[in-house]
Amino acid sequence: MSVPEETVTGKERIARAFACEEVDRVPWVPFVGCHAGALLDVTATQYLQSEEHIVQGVSKAVELYQPDGIPVAFDLQIEAEALGCDLSWAEETPPAVCSHPLANGAVLGDLNVPDLDQGRIPLVLNAGRRLRRAHPDIALYGLITGPFTLALHLQGTDIFMKMFDSPADVKALMAFCQRVCLALSDAYIDAGCDVIALVDPMTSQIGPDQFVEFVTPSMTEVFEAVRRRSALSSFFVCGHAQQNIPAMCDCKPDNVSVDENIPLDYVRDECLDRQISFGGNMQLTSVLLLGSEIDSQKNAIACMETAGQKGFILAPGCDIPYATPVKNLRAVAEVVTDPYKREITTTLATEEADADRLNLEEYGQADKVVVDIITLDSEACAPCQYMVDAVRKVAPEFEGIVEWREHKIKYRESLVFMASLMVRNVPTICIDGQITFVSRIPPRDELIRAIQNRINEKLRLRIRQQRAHLLILGGQDEDVTQVADNVDQAVRELGMNVAIERIDDPDTICSYGVSPQQTPAVVLVNHQIKSVKRIPEVAVVKEWLKTL
């Protein structure tokens, strides 16, 4: 008589993975937030302000994507709104914090831990209770804004200077945010959530020493409190936060979740050495949003192969973008749940060709300095929002001299631009095409200094270019005219100020070491002969001019 196979629920599979125990397959947790609004054909604003929409949207995602776990809501502004921050709402992303009480005259003593009936807290908790009853076999994640990100919402980017100038004040603010996290953790557990995930993306902006001093005490206490309630905990970070992974582990969460900015094998080794589970790392924009079904499956398989079976939760790196194609996420679910489909996909997958790249070798030659900010989306990603704000605030200092623009890589043309600049992480600031600040919000003075340095560099170039002198040797025939036209075009395309002189006197031509029979010829001011008896291409002339 055969023994029937054990039936494992998603909730049980998550619990075993969190305990770093053997599992029948890798658990799958799509971080569905505003994307559930798209499933219902409602905006992000409508979705995140409706208990009914949240329940229906998450239930629809459960039906479509066969997850082992799923968040009740993914919105890192819920606590901030309840504490008095103004929000700017959007059609396809969570709202953005647009005011900071402690930077606008309030003091910490004015703030109180929100009651559970304030703001949108009750509708999310009610949604959690209803989802618990509707989906008893799935691990429900209660997502909470981490203490450092919440502190930044309340204080604004001044918090980075205050960490040096007024560390005691920052620690007091972190202690307050810890109390908020503790209150919400208890509330989510009471509502039936299995996993309390503290999402703290702004910790990617600080180093390990600052992390240990300001973040570790609060995080450690929250995770310990969750453990006392017999619930599971996850520390969720996005951005270029590799330097903080050991410190995150030392806070003793049950799980660490990361995005594509951090190598998955590094996270695996750091976490498993401490018997901590890990997850995430699927590519949100370039694959799930903009890629194909096969792209999504290949990415999922690559993550699972790198991570292995022990202690790993397959998940995207952050909140799934609103417009992510349903077929891509269903394709991921297929290769996670169906070994045969996974084998077929692995066998048949072919290497994709590199995306078309722009030729940006000469980017930044215009008179104005161009500041490009490569983001996921400043309306949806807190580090991206504060990176864009940093540039927006200093731009008036350089009115008429500096142009800035955001490139949201949820759009394909921005993704191509990002690849062409060789940018690997978001958010990133490039100045005249040069990568300058990577996943780090620059202080105001540092950003101003970087822009000013580029302005000064361009000024020096312009001064040198004004001394440039180029001679075109030859008579009035067609070839000489063509050379002159190419030189004029090259000068225009480079934006240079170059003195161009045509010389047709035979004796003068000979004085430069060129016989009249060798014309047309081009001579730079240093009397180097650059071409003889040929018509140089525009691109070649441009390269000559760059040496002046």
Tab-separated table of N, CA, C and O in Angstrom, residues 86-137:
chain	number	residue	atom	x	y	z
A	86	ASP	N	1.948	64.912	4.660
A	86	ASP	CA	1.085	65.049	3.485
A	86	ASP	C	1.568	64.090	2.403
A	86	ASP	O	2.768	63.852	2.251
A	87	LEU	N	0.604	63.567	1.633
A	87	LEU	CA	0.939	62.620	0.582
A	87	LEU	C	0.553	63.173	-0.779
A	87	LEU	O	-0.432	63.886	-0.919
A	88	SER	N	1.341	62.805	-1.784
A	88	SER	CA	1.024	63.122	-3.175
A	88	SER	C	0.632	61.808	-3.847
A	88	SER	O	1.443	60.889	-3.957
A	89	TRP	N	-0.622	61.723	-4.305
A	89	TRP	CA	-1.147	60.474	-4.839
A	89	TRP	C	-0.888	60.356	-6.332
A	89	TRP	O	-0.733	61.355	-7.026
A	90	ALA	N	-0.850	59.112	-6.810
A	90	ALA	CA	-0.540	58.855	-8.218
A	90	ALA	C	-1.456	57.768	-8.747
A	90	ALA	O	-2.093	57.037	-7.995
A	91	GLU	N	-1.488	57.656	-10.080
A	91	GLU	CA	-2.379	56.703	-10.730
A	91	GLU	C	-1.868	55.265	-10.638
A	91	GLU	O	-2.659	54.330	-10.527
A	92	GLU	N	-0.534	55.081	-10.688
A	92	GLU	CA	-0.007	53.727	-10.809
A	92	GLU	C	1.025	53.368	-9.743
A	92	GLU	O	1.618	52.288	-9.814
A	93	THR	N	1.245	54.232	-8.775
A	93	THR	CA	2.244	53.957	-7.743
A	93	THR	C	1.685	54.325	-6.374
A	93	THR	O	0.706	55.079	-6.281
A	94	PRO	N	2.291	53.818	-5.320
A	94	PRO	CA	1.892	54.271	-3.991
A	94	PRO	C	2.140	55.774	-3.861
A	94	PRO	O	2.910	56.354	-4.631
A	95	PRO	N	1.497	56.417	-2.902
A	95	PRO	CA	1.706	57.864	-2.744
A	95	PRO	C	3.125	58.164	-2.278
A	95	PRO	O	3.835	57.290	-1.779
A	96	ALA	N	3.531	59.400	-2.472
A	96	ALA	CA	4.848	59.861	-2.015
A	96	ALA	C	4.654	60.858	-0.889
A	96	ALA	O	3.706	61.656	-0.893
A	97	VAL	N	5.546	60.812	0.084
A	97	VAL	CA	5.522	61.800	1.169
A	97	VAL	C	6.013	63.129	0.626
A	97	VAL	O	7.074	63.208	0.006
A	98	CYS	N	5.234	64.197	0.835
A	98	CYS	CA	5.630	65.502	0.306
A	98	CYS	C	5.761	66.568	1.386
A	98	CYS	O	5.966	67.741	1.073
A	99	SER	N	5.624	66.200	2.651
A	99	SER	CA	5.910	67.140	3.732
A	99	SER	C	6.445	66.354	4.920
A	99	SER	O	6.104	65.185	5.110
A	100	HIS	N	7.291	67.011	5.690
A	100	HIS	CA	7.978	66.346	6.798
A	100	HIS	C	7.734	67.162	8.070
A	100	HIS	O	8.318	68.248	8.242
A	101	PRO	N	6.887	66.695	8.964
A	101	PRO	CA	6.490	67.493	10.133
A	101	PRO	C	7.659	68.052	10.931
A	101	PRO	O	7.631	69.219	11.339
A	102	LEU	N	8.688	67.246	11.170
A	102	LEU	CA	9.796	67.703	12.014
A	102	LEU	C	10.694	68.703	11.301
A	102	LEU	O	11.499	69.379	11.937
A	103	ALA	N	10.565	68.800	9.979
A	103	ALA	CA	11.310	69.816	9.233
A	103	ALA	C	10.466	71.077	9.042
A	103	ALA	O	10.979	72.088	8.558
A	104	ASN	N	9.188	70.993	9.429
A	104	ASN	CA	8.269	72.120	9.207
A	104	ASN	C	7.763	72.731	10.504
A	104	ASN	O	6.679	73.311	10.545
A	105	GLY	N	8.536	72.569	11.574
A	105	GLY	CA	8.189	73.267	12.807
A	105	GLY	C	7.717	72.397	13.943
A	105	GLY	O	7.736	72.829	15.105
A	106	ALA	N	7.273	71.177	13.661
A	106	ALA	CA	6.841	70.290	14.741
A	106	ALA	C	8.059	69.780	15.508
A	106	ALA	O	9.183	69.775	14.995
A	107	VAL	N	7.835	69.357	16.736
A	107	VAL	CA	8.899	68.745	17.536
A	107	VAL	C	8.474	67.325	17.871
A	107	VAL	O	7.283	66.971	17.813
A	108	LEU	N	9.448	66.504	18.227
A	108	LEU	CA	9.169	65.097	18.458
A	108	LEU	C	8.106	64.899	19.534
A	108	LEU	O	7.264	63.990	19.440
A	109	GLY	N	8.118	65.767	20.535
A	109	GLY	CA	7.130	65.653	21.607
A	109	GLY	C	5.697	65.857	21.149
A	109	GLY	O	4.753	65.467	21.847
A	110	ASP	N	5.529	66.469	19.973
A	110	ASP	CA	4.171	66.665	19.431
A	110	ASP	C	3.600	65.385	18.833
A	110	ASP	O	2.386	65.306	18.589
A	111	LEU	N	4.450	64.402	18.552
A	111	LEU	CA	4.008	63.198	17.850
A	111	LEU	C	3.649	62.093	18.836
A	111	LEU	O	4.326	61.897	19.851
A	112	ASN	N	2.588	61.375	18.515
A	112	ASN	CA	2.162	60.229	19.313
A	112	ASN	C	2.061	58.999	18.425
A	112	ASN	O	1.745	59.102	17.223
A	113	VAL	N	2.327	57.838	18.990
A	113	VAL	CA	2.137	56.598	18.245
A	113	VAL	C	0.686	56.546	17.771
A	113	VAL	O	-0.231	56.741	18.570
A	114	PRO	N	0.454	56.342	16.483
A	114	PRO	CA	-0.925	56.401	15.974
A	114	PRO	C	-1.821	55.351	16.619
A	114	PRO	O	-1.388	54.224	16.902
A	115	ASP	N	-3.058	55.749	16.862
A	115	ASP	CA	-4.064	54.767	17.267
A	115	ASP	C	-4.412	53.906	16.057
A	115	ASP	O	-4.229	54.309	14.897
A	116	LEU	N	-4.973	52.748	16.320
A	116	LEU	CA	-5.273	51.823	15.228
A	116	LEU	C	-6.482	52.244	14.406
A	116	LEU	O	-6.818	51.581	13.416
A	117	ASP	N	-7.119	53.348	14.797
A	117	ASP	CA	-8.237	53.861	13.997
A	117	ASP	C	-7.865	55.126	13.230
A	117	ASP	O	-8.727	55.805	12.690
A	118	GLN	N	-6.566	55.441	13.158
A	118	GLN	CA	-6.120	56.646	12.467
A	118	GLN	C	-5.728	56.349	11.028
A	118	GLN	O	-5.193	55.276	10.710
A	119	GLY	N	-5.985	57.339	10.150
A	119	GLY	CA	-5.570	57.240	8.758
A	119	GLY	C	-6.134	56.006	8.081
A	119	GLY	O	-7.306	55.645	8.255
A	120	ARG	N	-5.284	55.349	7.318
A	120	ARG	CA	-5.706	54.145	6.595
A	120	ARG	C	-5.342	52.863	7.335
A	120	ARG	O	-5.510	51.758	6.812
A	121	ILE	N	-4.876	52.995	8.569
A	121	ILE	CA	-4.503	51.807	9.345
A	121	ILE	C	-5.688	50.855	9.512
A	121	ILE	O	-5.555	49.645	9.279
A	122	PRO	N	-6.881	51.339	9.887
A	122	PRO	CA	-7.975	50.382	10.102
A	122	PRO	C	-8.406	49.639	8.846
A	122	PRO	O	-8.737	48.453	8.919
A	123	LEU	N	-8.382	50.302	7.698
A	123	LEU	CA	-8.847	49.603	6.493
A	123	LEU	C	-7.881	48.489	6.098
A	123	LEU	O	-8.293	47.422	5.615
A	124	VAL	N	-6.569	48.704	6.326
A	124	VAL	CA	-5.594	47.662	6.005
A	124	VAL	C	-5.718	46.496	6.991
A	124	VAL	O	-5.662	45.322	6.602
A	125	LEU	N	-5.907	46.804	8.269
A	125	LEU	CA	-6.068	45.731	9.258
A	125	LEU	C	-7.341	44.932	9.001
A	125	LEU	O	-7.351	43.695	9.101
A	126	ASN	N	-8.419	45.625	8.674
A	126	ASN	CA	-9.663	44.912	8.354
A	126	ASN	C	-9.482	44.030	7.121
A	126	ASN	O	-9.990	42.901	7.066
A	127	ALA	N	-8.764	44.560	6.116
A	127	ALA	CA	-8.488	43.763	4.923
A	127	ALA	C	-7.695	42.516	5.297
A	127	ALA	O	-7.942	41.419	4.777
A	128	GLY	N	-6.723	42.665	6.210
A	128	GLY	CA	-5.934	41.519	6.658
A	128	GLY	C	-6.794	40.447	7.313
A	128	GLY	O	-6.621	39.244	7.055
A	129	ARG	N	-7.733	40.866	8.155
A	129	ARG	CA	-8.620	39.892	8.815
A	129	ARG	C	-9.462	39.128	7.793
A	129	ARG	O	-9.629	37.904	7.887
A	130	ARG	N	-9.977	39.851	6.819
A	130	ARG	CA	-10.822	39.210	5.804
A	130	ARG	C	-10.006	38.271	4.915
A	130	ARG	O	-10.453	37.178	4.552
A	131	LEU	N	-8.776	38.682	4.571
A	131	LEU	CA	-7.917	37.829	3.752
A	131	LEU	C	-7.489	36.579	4.520
A	131	LEU	O	-7.355	35.493	3.934
A	132	ARG	N	-7.301	36.725	5.832
A	132	ARG	CA	-6.957	35.553	6.648
A	132	ARG	C	-8.058	34.504	6.587
A	132	ARG	O	-7.801	33.304	6.447
A	133	ARG	N	-9.293	34.957	6.677
A	133	ARG	CA	-10.414	34.017	6.633
A	133	ARG	C	-10.562	33.404	5.234
A	133	ARG	O	-10.880	32.225	5.090
A	134	ALA	N	-10.314	34.222	4.200
A	134	ALA	CA	-10.518	33.755	2.823
A	134	ALA	C	-9.398	32.829	2.348
A	134	ALA	O	-9.637	31.957	1.500
A	135	HIS	N	-8.187	33.002	2.875
A	135	HIS	CA	-7.035	32.240	2.382
A	135	HIS	C	-6.241	31.679	3.576
A	135	HIS	O	-5.107	32.115	3.846
A	136	PRO	N	-6.796	30.703	4.258
A	136	PRO	CA	-6.153	30.214	5.484
A	136	PRO	C	-4.829	29.490	5.247
A	136	PRO	O	-4.031	29.356	6.184
A	137	ASP	N	-4.574	29.023	4.020
A	137	ASP	CA	-3.370	28.231	3.759
A	137	ASP	C	-2.205	29.045	3.204
A	137	ASP	O	-1.157	28.487	2.889
